[in-house]
Coordinates of C-alpha atoms and ligand atoms in Angstrom, one line a residue:
M1 CA -31.4 -42.4 98.0
M2 CA -31.5 -41.4 94.4
K3 CA -29.7 -38.4 93.0
L4 CA -33.0 -36.5 92.4
E5 CA -31.8 -33.5 90.4
G6 CA -29.6 -35.3 88.0
A7 CA -31.9 -38.2 87.5
L8 CA -35.3 -36.4 87.3
F9 CA -34.6 -33.0 85.6
P10 CA -31.1 -32.9 84.2
W11 CA -31.9 -30.6 81.2
R12 CA -34.1 -28.2 83.1
F13 CA -31.5 -27.8 85.8
R14 CA -28.8 -26.9 83.3
L15 CA -31.1 -24.5 81.6
V16 CA -31.9 -22.5 84.8
V17 CA -28.3 -22.4 85.9
G18 CA -27.3 -21.3 82.4
L19 CA -29.9 -18.5 82.3
L20 CA -29.0 -17.3 85.7
G21 CA -25.4 -17.3 84.7
I22 CA -26.1 -15.1 81.7
M23 CA -28.1 -12.7 83.7
V24 CA -25.4 -12.3 86.3
A25 CA -22.9 -11.7 83.5
A26 CA -25.2 -9.1 81.9
I27 CA -25.7 -7.2 85.1
A28 CA -21.9 -7.4 85.8
W29 CA -21.3 -6.0 82.4
R30 CA -23.8 -3.2 82.9
I31 CA -22.1 -2.3 86.2
I32 CA -18.7 -2.2 84.6
D33 CA -20.2 -0.2 81.7
L34 CA -21.8 2.5 84.0
Q35 CA -19.1 2.6 86.6
V36 CA -16.0 2.4 84.4
V37 CA -16.5 2.8 80.7
D38 CA -19.1 5.6 80.7
R39 CA -18.3 7.1 84.0
A40 CA -16.9 10.4 82.7
F41 CA -19.7 10.9 80.2
L42 CA -22.5 10.2 82.7
K43 CA -21.0 12.3 85.4
G44 CA -20.8 15.2 83.0
Q45 CA -24.4 14.7 81.9
G46 CA -25.6 14.7 85.5
D47 CA -23.7 17.9 86.4
A48 CA -24.9 19.5 83.2
R49 CA -28.6 19.1 84.1
S50 CA -28.8 19.9 87.7
V51 CA -31.4 21.2 90.1
R52 CA -30.5 24.7 91.4
H53 CA -32.1 27.2 93.7
I54 CA -31.9 30.7 92.5
P55 CA -32.9 33.7 94.6
I56 CA -36.0 35.7 93.8
P57 CA -35.2 39.3 94.8
A58 CA -37.5 40.8 97.3
H59 CA -39.1 44.2 96.6
R60 CA -37.7 46.8 99.0
G61 CA -40.2 48.8 100.9
L62 CA -41.2 52.2 99.6
I63 CA -40.1 55.2 101.7
T64 CA -42.6 58.2 101.6
D65 CA -43.0 61.5 103.3
R66 CA -45.9 62.0 105.8
N67 CA -48.3 62.7 102.9
G68 CA -47.3 59.6 100.8
E69 CA -45.0 61.4 98.5
P70 CA -42.4 58.8 97.3
L71 CA -38.8 59.4 98.6
A72 CA -37.2 56.1 97.8
V73 CA -38.6 53.8 95.1
S74 CA -37.5 50.4 94.0
T75 CA -37.6 49.9 90.2
P76 CA -36.9 46.6 88.4
V77 CA -33.6 46.6 86.6
T78 CA -31.7 44.0 84.6
T79 CA -28.1 43.1 85.5
L80 CA -26.0 41.4 82.8
W81 CA -23.4 38.9 83.8
A82 CA -21.1 36.7 81.8
N83 CA -19.5 33.3 81.9
A84 CA -16.3 34.5 80.5
K85 CA -15.0 31.0 79.9
E86 CA -18.0 30.3 77.7
M87 CA -17.7 33.6 76.0
Q88 CA -14.3 32.6 74.6
T89 CA -16.2 30.3 72.1
A90 CA -17.8 33.2 70.2
K91 CA -15.3 36.1 70.1
E92 CA -16.8 37.2 66.8
K93 CA -19.9 38.4 68.7
W94 CA -17.9 40.6 71.1
P95 CA -17.9 43.8 69.0
A96 CA -21.7 43.7 68.6
L97 CA -22.0 43.2 72.4
A98 CA -19.7 46.1 73.1
A99 CA -21.8 48.3 70.8
A100 CA -25.0 47.3 72.5
L101 CA -23.5 47.9 76.0
G102 CA -22.1 51.2 74.8
Q103 CA -18.6 50.1 75.9
D104 CA -15.3 50.4 74.1
P105 CA -14.8 47.1 72.1
K106 CA -11.1 46.9 72.8
A107 CA -11.6 47.5 76.5
L108 CA -14.3 44.9 76.7
A109 CA -12.2 42.3 74.8
E110 CA -9.2 43.0 77.1
R111 CA -11.4 42.4 80.1
L112 CA -12.9 39.2 78.8
E113 CA -9.4 37.9 77.8
A114 CA -8.0 38.8 81.2
Q115 CA -10.8 37.0 83.0
A116 CA -11.1 34.1 80.5
N117 CA -11.3 31.4 83.1
K118 CA -14.0 33.1 85.3
E119 CA -17.4 31.6 85.2
F120 CA -19.1 34.7 86.7
I121 CA -18.3 38.3 86.0
Y122 CA -20.7 41.3 86.0
L123 CA -20.9 42.9 82.6
V124 CA -23.1 45.8 83.6
R125 CA -25.5 46.3 86.5
G126 CA -28.8 48.1 86.7
L127 CA -29.9 48.5 83.1
T128 CA -33.6 49.2 82.4
P129 CA -35.4 46.0 81.6
E130 CA -35.7 47.2 77.9
Q131 CA -32.0 47.9 77.7
G132 CA -31.1 44.5 79.2
Q133 CA -33.4 42.6 76.9
A134 CA -31.9 44.3 73.8
V135 CA -28.5 43.0 74.8
L136 CA -29.8 39.5 75.6
D137 CA -31.5 39.4 72.2
L138 CA -28.1 39.4 70.6
K139 CA -27.8 35.9 72.0
V140 CA -24.1 36.1 72.7
P141 CA -23.0 32.8 74.2
G142 CA -22.1 33.2 77.8
V143 CA -24.1 36.4 78.4
Y144 CA -27.0 36.1 80.9
G145 CA -29.4 38.4 82.6
I146 CA -30.8 38.5 86.2
E147 CA -33.6 40.6 87.5
E148 CA -32.8 43.0 90.4
F149 CA -34.2 46.1 92.0
R150 CA -32.6 49.4 92.2
R151 CA -33.4 52.4 94.4
F152 CA -34.4 55.7 92.9
Y153 CA -34.7 58.9 95.0
P154 CA -37.3 61.2 93.4
A155 CA -36.5 64.2 95.7
G156 CA -32.7 63.8 95.1
E157 CA -30.5 66.1 97.1
V158 CA -33.4 67.6 99.0
T159 CA -33.9 64.5 101.1
A160 CA -30.5 62.9 100.6
H161 CA -29.2 63.1 104.2
M162 CA -32.4 62.0 105.8
V163 CA -33.3 59.1 103.5
G164 CA -29.7 57.9 102.8
F165 CA -29.1 55.3 100.1
T166 CA -28.5 51.6 99.5
D167 CA -25.4 50.0 98.0
I168 CA -25.4 48.2 94.6
D169 CA -26.7 45.0 96.4
D170 CA -29.6 47.1 97.7
H171 CA -28.5 47.0 101.3
G172 CA -29.0 50.2 103.3
R173 CA -25.8 52.1 103.5
E174 CA -26.8 55.5 105.0
G175 CA -29.6 57.4 106.7
V176 CA -33.1 55.8 107.1
E177 CA -32.2 53.2 104.4
L178 CA -29.6 51.9 106.9
A179 CA -31.4 52.6 110.2
Y180 CA -34.5 50.8 109.0
D181 CA -32.8 48.3 106.7
E182 CA -34.4 45.2 108.2
W183 CA -37.9 46.7 108.0
L184 CA -37.4 47.8 104.4
A185 CA -35.4 44.9 103.0
G186 CA -37.9 42.0 103.0
V187 CA -36.7 38.4 102.5
P188 CA -35.6 37.0 99.1
G189 CA -37.5 34.0 97.8
K190 CA -36.2 30.8 96.1
R191 CA -37.0 29.3 92.8
Q192 CA -36.1 25.7 91.9
V193 CA -34.9 25.4 88.4
I194 CA -33.0 22.9 86.3
K195 CA -30.0 24.5 84.6
D196 CA -27.5 23.1 82.1
R197 CA -23.8 23.3 82.6
R198 CA -23.7 26.7 81.1
G199 CA -26.2 28.0 83.6
R200 CA -28.9 28.2 81.0
L201 CA -32.3 27.6 82.4
I202 CA -33.8 24.3 81.1
K203 CA -36.8 24.1 83.2
D204 CA -38.5 26.3 85.8
V205 CA -39.6 23.7 88.3
Q206 CA -41.3 25.6 91.0
V207 CA -41.2 28.5 93.4
T208 CA -40.0 26.9 96.7
K209 CA -40.2 30.1 98.7
N210 CA -42.0 33.2 97.8
A211 CA -40.1 36.5 98.2
K212 CA -41.4 38.5 101.1
A213 CA -41.6 42.1 100.1
G214 CA -40.1 44.7 102.5
K215 CA -42.5 46.9 104.4
P216 CA -43.2 50.5 103.4
L217 CA -42.1 53.4 105.7
A218 CA -43.7 56.8 106.0
L219 CA -41.3 59.4 107.4
S220 CA -42.4 62.3 109.6
I221 CA -41.0 64.8 107.1
D222 CA -43.2 66.8 104.9
L223 CA -41.7 67.1 101.5
R224 CA -43.1 70.5 100.9
L225 CA -41.4 71.8 104.0
Q226 CA -38.2 69.9 103.1
Y227 CA -38.1 71.8 99.8
L228 CA -38.8 75.1 101.4
A229 CA -36.1 74.5 104.1
N230 CA -33.6 73.3 101.5
R231 CA -34.1 76.3 99.3
E232 CA -33.8 79.0 102.0
L233 CA -30.8 77.3 103.6
R234 CA -29.0 77.0 100.3
N235 CA -29.7 80.6 99.4
A236 CA -28.4 81.8 102.8
I237 CA -25.2 79.7 102.5
I238 CA -24.5 81.2 99.1
E239 CA -25.4 84.8 100.2
N240 CA -23.2 84.6 103.2
G241 CA -20.3 82.7 101.6
A242 CA -20.7 80.1 104.4
K243 CA -19.1 76.7 104.6
A244 CA -22.1 74.6 105.7
G245 CA -25.4 74.7 107.4
S246 CA -28.4 72.8 108.9
L247 CA -32.0 73.5 109.4
V248 CA -34.6 71.5 111.3
I249 CA -38.3 71.9 111.6
M250 CA -40.1 70.1 114.4
D251 CA -43.8 69.7 115.3
V252 CA -43.5 70.4 119.1
K253 CA -46.8 68.6 119.9
S254 CA -46.2 65.3 118.1
G255 CA -42.4 65.2 118.4
E256 CA -42.2 64.7 114.6
I257 CA -39.3 66.1 112.6
L258 CA -41.0 67.8 109.7
A259 CA -37.9 68.8 107.8
M260 CA -34.2 68.3 108.2
V261 CA -31.8 69.7 105.6
N262 CA -28.1 70.3 105.4
Q263 CA -25.7 72.1 103.0
P264 CA -23.7 71.0 101.2
T265 CA -25.7 68.1 99.9
Y266 CA -25.5 65.6 97.1
N267 CA -27.6 63.7 94.5
P268 CA -28.1 60.2 95.8
N269 CA -29.1 59.0 92.3
N270 CA -25.6 59.8 91.0
R271 CA -23.0 59.2 93.5
R272 CA -19.9 59.8 91.4
N273 CA -17.5 62.5 92.5
L274 CA -19.0 62.5 96.0
Q275 CA -17.0 64.3 98.7
P276 CA -17.5 63.2 102.3
S277 CA -18.4 66.8 103.4
M278 CA -21.5 66.6 101.1
M279 CA -22.8 63.4 102.8
R280 CA -22.9 64.6 106.4
N281 CA -26.3 64.8 108.0
R282 CA -24.9 67.7 110.0
A283 CA -28.2 68.2 112.0
M284 CA -27.6 64.9 113.8
I285 CA -23.9 64.0 113.4
D286 CA -22.2 67.4 114.0
V287 CA -22.0 68.9 117.4
F288 CA -21.4 72.5 118.3
E289 CA -21.5 74.9 121.3
P290 CA -25.0 76.4 121.4
G291 CA -23.8 79.8 122.5
S292 CA -26.5 82.3 123.4
T293 CA -29.4 80.1 122.3
M294 CA -28.5 78.3 125.6
K295 CA -29.7 81.4 127.5
A296 CA -33.3 80.4 126.8
I297 CA -32.7 77.2 128.9
S298 CA -30.6 78.9 131.6
M299 CA -33.2 81.6 131.9
S300 CA -36.0 79.0 132.2
A301 CA -34.1 77.3 135.0
A302 CA -33.8 80.7 136.8
I303 CA -37.5 81.4 136.6
E304 CA -38.4 77.8 137.7
T305 CA -36.5 78.4 141.0
G306 CA -39.0 81.1 141.8
R307 CA -36.1 83.4 142.7
W308 CA -36.4 85.3 139.5
K309 CA -39.1 87.0 137.5
P310 CA -38.8 88.7 134.1
T311 CA -38.9 92.2 135.5
D312 CA -36.1 91.7 138.0
T313 CA -32.9 93.5 137.1
V314 CA -29.2 92.7 137.1
E315 CA -26.3 95.1 136.8
V316 CA -24.4 94.5 133.6
Y317 CA -22.2 97.6 133.7
P318 CA -19.5 97.9 132.4
G319 CA -20.2 95.0 130.1
S320 CA -17.5 92.7 131.5
L321 CA -17.0 90.6 134.5
Q322 CA -13.7 89.2 135.9
I323 CA -13.7 85.7 137.2
G324 CA -10.2 84.9 138.4
K325 CA -8.0 85.4 135.4
Y326 CA -11.0 84.9 133.1
T327 CA -13.0 87.8 131.7
I328 CA -16.7 87.5 130.6
K329 CA -17.6 90.1 128.0
D330 CA -20.8 91.4 126.4
V331 CA -20.5 92.1 122.7
S332 CA -23.2 94.7 122.4
K333 CA -23.2 97.6 124.9
S334 CA -26.4 97.9 126.9
E335 CA -28.5 101.2 127.0
G336 CA -28.2 101.4 130.8
P337 CA -26.2 100.0 133.7
V338 CA -28.9 97.4 134.5
L339 CA -31.0 95.0 132.4
D340 CA -34.1 93.1 133.4
L341 CA -34.3 89.4 132.5
T342 CA -36.0 90.0 129.2
G343 CA -33.4 92.7 128.5
I344 CA -30.6 90.2 129.2
L345 CA -32.1 88.0 126.5
I346 CA -32.7 90.9 124.0
N347 CA -29.2 92.3 124.5
S348 CA -27.7 88.8 124.8
S349 CA -25.8 89.8 127.9
N350 CA -23.3 87.2 128.9
V351 CA -22.5 89.2 132.1
G352 CA -26.2 89.3 133.1
M353 CA -26.7 85.6 132.4
S354 CA -23.6 84.7 134.4
K355 CA -24.7 86.6 137.4
I356 CA -28.0 84.9 137.4
A357 CA -26.2 81.5 137.0
F358 CA -24.1 82.2 140.1
D359 CA -27.3 82.9 142.0
I360 CA -29.2 79.8 141.0
G361 CA -26.1 77.5 140.8
G362 CA -24.8 75.3 138.1
E363 CA -26.8 72.2 139.2
T364 CA -30.1 74.0 138.4
I365 CA -29.1 74.7 134.9
F366 CA -27.5 71.3 134.4
R367 CA -30.7 69.5 135.5
L368 CA -32.9 71.4 133.1
A369 CA -30.5 71.1 130.2
Q370 CA -30.4 67.3 130.9
K371 CA -34.2 67.1 131.0
V372 CA -34.7 68.9 127.7
G373 CA -32.2 66.6 126.1
L374 CA -29.1 68.7 125.5
G375 CA -26.0 66.5 125.2
Q376 CA -28.3 63.4 125.7
D377 CA -29.1 60.5 123.5
T378 CA -32.2 61.3 121.4
G379 CA -33.1 57.6 121.1
L380 CA -33.4 58.0 117.3
G381 CA -30.5 55.6 116.5
F382 CA -29.7 57.5 113.3
P383 CA -26.5 56.2 111.8
G384 CA -23.5 58.2 113.0
E385 CA -25.7 60.3 115.3
R386 CA -23.7 62.1 118.0
V387 CA -24.8 62.6 121.6
G388 CA -22.8 65.7 122.3
N389 CA -21.6 66.6 125.8
L390 CA -23.1 68.2 128.8
P391 CA -20.4 68.1 131.5
N392 CA -21.6 67.2 135.0
Y393 CA -22.3 70.2 137.2
R394 CA -19.9 68.8 139.9
E395 CA -17.1 69.7 137.5
W396 CA -18.2 73.3 137.0
R397 CA -16.2 75.8 138.8
K398 CA -17.3 79.5 138.8
A399 CA -16.0 80.2 135.3
E400 CA -17.6 77.1 133.9
T401 CA -20.9 77.9 135.6
A402 CA -20.8 81.3 133.8
T403 CA -19.8 80.1 130.4
L404 CA -22.1 77.1 130.4
S405 CA -25.0 79.4 131.3
Y406 CA -24.4 81.2 128.0
G407 CA -23.6 78.2 125.9
Y408 CA -19.9 77.3 125.9
G409 CA -18.3 74.2 127.3
I410 CA -21.4 72.2 126.2
S411 CA -21.8 70.6 122.8
V412 CA -25.1 69.7 121.2
T413 CA -26.6 68.7 117.8
A414 CA -29.1 70.8 115.9
I415 CA -31.8 68.2 116.5
Q416 CA -31.1 68.4 120.3
L417 CA -31.4 72.2 120.2
V418 CA -34.7 72.1 118.4
H419 CA -35.9 69.5 120.8
A420 CA -35.0 71.7 123.8
F421 CA -36.8 74.7 122.4
S422 CA -39.8 72.4 121.7
A423 CA -40.3 72.0 125.4
L424 CA -40.6 75.7 125.9
A425 CA -43.0 75.9 122.9
N426 CA -45.2 73.0 124.1
N427 CA -45.8 74.6 127.5
G428 CA -43.1 72.6 129.3
R429 CA -44.1 69.2 127.8
L430 CA -41.4 67.4 125.9
A431 CA -42.5 65.0 123.2
P432 CA -40.0 62.3 122.2
L433 CA -38.4 62.9 118.9
T434 CA -39.3 60.8 115.9
L435 CA -38.4 60.6 112.2
I436 CA -41.4 58.3 111.5
K437 CA -44.9 59.6 111.0
T438 CA -47.0 59.1 114.0
D439 CA -50.8 59.1 114.2
K440 CA -51.4 58.8 117.9
A441 CA -50.6 61.5 120.5
P442 CA -47.2 60.9 122.0
Q443 CA -46.4 60.3 125.7
T444 CA -45.0 63.7 126.7
T445 CA -42.9 64.5 129.8
Q446 CA -43.5 67.7 131.8
V447 CA -39.9 69.0 132.0
L448 CA -40.8 72.5 133.0
P449 CA -43.9 73.9 134.8
E450 CA -46.4 75.2 132.3
A451 CA -46.4 78.7 133.9
V452 CA -42.6 78.9 133.5
A453 CA -42.8 77.8 129.8
K454 CA -45.5 80.4 129.2
T455 CA -43.3 83.2 130.8
M456 CA -40.4 82.1 128.6
Q457 CA -42.7 82.2 125.5
T458 CA -43.5 85.9 126.3
M459 CA -39.9 86.7 126.9
L460 CA -38.7 85.0 123.7
Q461 CA -41.4 86.9 121.7
Q462 CA -40.0 90.1 123.1
V463 CA -36.5 89.1 121.9
I464 CA -37.9 89.3 118.4
E465 CA -40.6 92.1 118.8
A466 CA -39.0 94.6 121.2
P467 CA -37.6 97.8 119.7
R468 CA -34.0 96.5 120.0
G469 CA -35.0 92.9 119.2
V470 CA -34.0 90.5 116.5
F471 CA -36.5 92.1 114.0
R472 CA -35.1 90.0 111.1
A473 CA -36.7 86.9 112.7
Q474 CA -40.2 88.5 112.5
V475 CA -42.9 86.7 110.5
P476 CA -45.6 88.8 108.8
A477 CA -49.1 88.2 110.2
Y478 CA -47.8 85.9 113.1
H479 CA -46.2 86.4 116.5
V480 CA -43.1 84.2 116.9
G481 CA -40.4 83.9 119.5
G482 CA -36.8 82.8 119.6
K483 CA -33.1 83.5 120.4
S484 CA -30.2 84.2 118.2
G485 CA -26.6 83.2 118.9
T486 CA -23.2 84.0 117.5
A487 CA -20.5 81.6 118.7
R488 CA -16.8 81.8 118.0
K489 CA -15.7 78.5 116.7
T490 CA -13.1 76.6 118.6
S491 CA -10.0 76.6 116.4
V492 CA -8.5 73.3 115.5
G493 CA -5.3 72.4 117.3
T494 CA -5.5 75.0 120.0
K495 CA -7.6 75.2 123.2
G496 CA -8.9 78.6 122.3
Y497 CA -11.5 80.2 120.1
A498 CA -10.8 81.4 116.6
E499 CA -10.6 85.2 116.0
N500 CA -12.8 85.3 112.9
S501 CA -14.6 82.1 112.3
Y502 CA -18.2 81.9 113.7
R503 CA -21.3 79.9 113.8
S504 CA -24.5 81.8 113.4
L505 CA -27.5 80.3 115.1
F506 CA -31.2 80.9 115.5
A507 CA -33.7 78.8 117.5
G508 CA -37.4 79.8 117.7
F509 CA -41.0 78.7 117.5
G510 CA -44.5 79.9 116.6
P511 CA -47.2 80.9 116.4
M512 CA -47.3 82.3 119.9
S513 CA -51.1 82.0 120.2
D514 CA -50.6 78.2 120.3
P515 CA -47.0 77.3 119.5
R516 CA -46.8 74.4 117.1
Y517 CA -43.5 74.5 115.2
A518 CA -39.9 74.9 116.4
I519 CA -37.1 75.7 114.0
V520 CA -33.3 75.7 114.4
V521 CA -31.0 77.3 111.8
V522 CA -27.2 76.7 111.9
I523 CA -24.9 78.5 109.5
D524 CA -21.3 77.6 109.7
E525 CA -18.6 80.2 109.0
P526 CA -20.4 83.0 107.2
T527 CA -17.8 85.1 105.5
K528 CA -19.5 87.9 103.7
A529 CA -21.3 91.0 105.2
G530 CA -21.7 89.8 108.8
Y531 CA -21.8 86.9 111.0
F532 CA -24.2 87.6 113.9
G533 CA -26.9 85.0 114.3
G534 CA -29.4 87.9 114.4
L535 CA -28.2 89.0 111.0
V536 CA -27.4 85.7 109.2
S537 CA -29.7 83.0 110.6
A538 CA -32.7 85.0 111.8
P539 CA -33.9 85.9 108.2
V540 CA -33.7 82.2 107.3
F541 CA -35.9 81.4 110.3
S542 CA -38.3 84.1 109.3
K543 CA -38.7 82.8 105.7
V544 CA -39.0 79.1 106.7
M545 CA -41.4 79.8 109.6
S546 CA -43.5 82.0 107.4
G547 CA -43.7 79.3 104.7
T548 CA -44.4 76.6 107.2
L549 CA -47.3 78.4 108.9
R550 CA -48.8 79.1 105.5
L551 CA -48.4 75.6 104.1
M552 CA -49.8 74.1 107.3
N553 CA -52.8 76.4 107.2
I554 CA -52.2 78.0 110.6
T555 CA -54.5 80.9 111.3
P556 CA -52.6 84.2 111.6
D557 CA -52.4 85.6 115.1
N558 CA -50.9 89.0 114.4
L559 CA -53.1 90.8 111.9
P560 CA -54.3 94.5 112.3
A561 CA -57.3 94.4 114.7
T562 CA -59.8 94.9 111.8
Q563 CA -58.6 91.8 109.9
Q564 CA -57.8 89.7 113.0
A565 CA -61.5 89.5 114.0
N566 CA -62.4 87.3 111.0
A567 CA -59.0 85.8 110.3
T568 CA -59.2 82.5 108.5
P569 CA -56.2 80.4 107.5
V570 CA -54.3 82.2 104.8
V571 CA -54.5 80.7 101.3
P572 CA -52.1 77.9 101.4
L573 CA -49.3 77.8 98.9
K574 CA -49.6 75.4 96.0
A575 CA -49.0 71.8 96.9
N576 CA -45.5 71.9 95.5
G577 CA -44.8 75.0 97.4
G578 CA -41.3 76.1 96.6
R579 CA -40.2 73.1 94.6
G580 CA -40.0 74.9 91.4
Ligands
59J601 C1 -19.1 86.4 120.4 C2 -18.3 83.9 122.1 C3 -16.5 82.4 122.8 C4 -16.3 81.4 123.8 C5 -18.0 87.0 120.9 C6 -19.5 86.6 119.1 C7 -17.6 83.8 124.4 C8 -16.9 83.2 125.5 C9 -15.3 81.4 126.1 C10 -17.3 87.9 120.1 C11 -18.8 87.5 118.3 C12 -17.7 88.1 118.8 C13 -16.0 80.3 126.7 S1 -22.9 89.1 119.9 O1 -24.4 84.8 121.0 O2 -21.1 86.7 122.9 O3 -26.5 86.6 117.6 O4 -27.1 88.5 117.0 O5 -18.2 83.4 121.0 O6 -18.4 84.8 124.7 O7 -16.9 83.6 126.6 O8 -17.0 88.9 118.0 N1 -24.8 87.6 119.5 N2 -22.3 86.3 121.0 N3 -19.2 84.9 122.3 N4 -17.5 83.4 123.1 N5 -16.2 82.0 125.1 C14 -24.0 88.1 120.6 C15 -23.5 86.9 121.5 C16 -24.6 85.9 121.4 C17 -25.5 88.4 118.7 C18 -25.2 89.8 118.6 C19 -23.9 90.3 119.1 C20 -21.2 86.2 121.8 C21 -26.4 90.5 119.3 C22 -20.0 85.5 121.2 C23 -26.4 87.8 117.7 O9 -25.6 86.3 121.9

């Protein structure tokens, strides 16, 4: 055999081998070049231009009142942040930056020096887009802007407790903002971008995920009533030198809370110098003994048994009753030795109520109190909401049966109390409470026979309209009903009751021709002229009920006969009723 390769193509063979050799060498060189010689440079270049995902903030849902009035609005803002490391390269621009930010140049310089190796610090958050752009236009190296949203609360302190607020990252922190955070928040989107090492945007590649806006929420409250309630409560707190207070208005047919206000309050748009006492939504997170307002429930229970009717009488003489070592006392002396059931409510006789309680038994009162929601979970799930306490009747001895029947030894929230009264107002039907606007009729529960509720309505109207009644609760042109209460506050640290610190209460509803609105007024520690619920809280009830009936266009049911015949709704107040 011949040696083919050598003999036939010696030069071609060498050429091919030679070329291949050069190619291998070239590739090897390039590999070494990339992997070893230029490694650092190339790695830097790659890092410098990298694909990033940056969040697109989601627009938080608008909170409105029942008529669409805005209560919490998200507005676009610009937040300025800095790469402090990068900023060290252009210190000469710092004074101009400080001026544009309205900050002290020395303080800013100190801060930037101190954080000189940080690649992300906030410079200022929540500027208006115009303010932010003005700073960015200075083109200070290392200063960047991001778009965010910030909450603004147009009704300020008037809706503060109800609406709550979000934190600087726009997460719900209090109130409805917290309770409905998931609903309101939405989902942030994502944008794919190419940024350089300094975080500067080189190319906006694409939106990889659209931001999903949060959903709007219409609350049950009516801003006009909220303003009215806030104004009257605030005035009463000032006039009476009181520590605090709450007021709730409820639509007894729909279960909607139409207004809920507390004093003291705060401006949610400026939360500097906040004291915790200002932030309490007392109507739901503070519990108290309902005192004599409880008699409306105990009396309902008595009438429901069929053993008692309004004209039956009870001996209340001499205005006190001894139960073991415990004495039950009436504060106001009755005109005679006996009172009928209506008289017991008018005179607010603890003795009379206790005797009825002994007759019907604690369990009867307990069952109804439970059914109307006293000391029970409201189901609202409001942040910090309290359930209160209705002790089980099995634990009631004779003294407890008595004191519970007139409102001590039980603790409730203002919203529970208005709910309980709503059942009497709505002919025995209890509508579940809601803070959200509802359009369809609620599923109500008959917690008291209609006839009993109607009897109670008549009696509670007498409490206000009878000669010795709580005349300060009367409302011009309408019939209304209700019950006052004055409760000694339990003194801290002792088991007993304070000598001179009181809670003044009033709970009532109207108009009696077709009860629609229930209102509870709580005034904590009045210190001026007087402290009786009938003196301090009843006038607030009167003013707020009067304004409510007029704003809601309710036909008067208590005009002189000549006018009543052709009564039409009174002229409603202006749409901003009472805001000014
Ligand atoms: C009262 C109580 C305290 C707790 C008493 C108010 C009791 C009681 C122990 C003395 C003032 C006062 C469990 S008064 O609410 O009866 O609203 O217009 O605080 O009775 O046994 O110097 N209310 N108030 N009682 N305690 N314990 C009346 C009444 C009520 C009125 C006036 C006069 C009390 C008519 C209250 C009102 O109906």
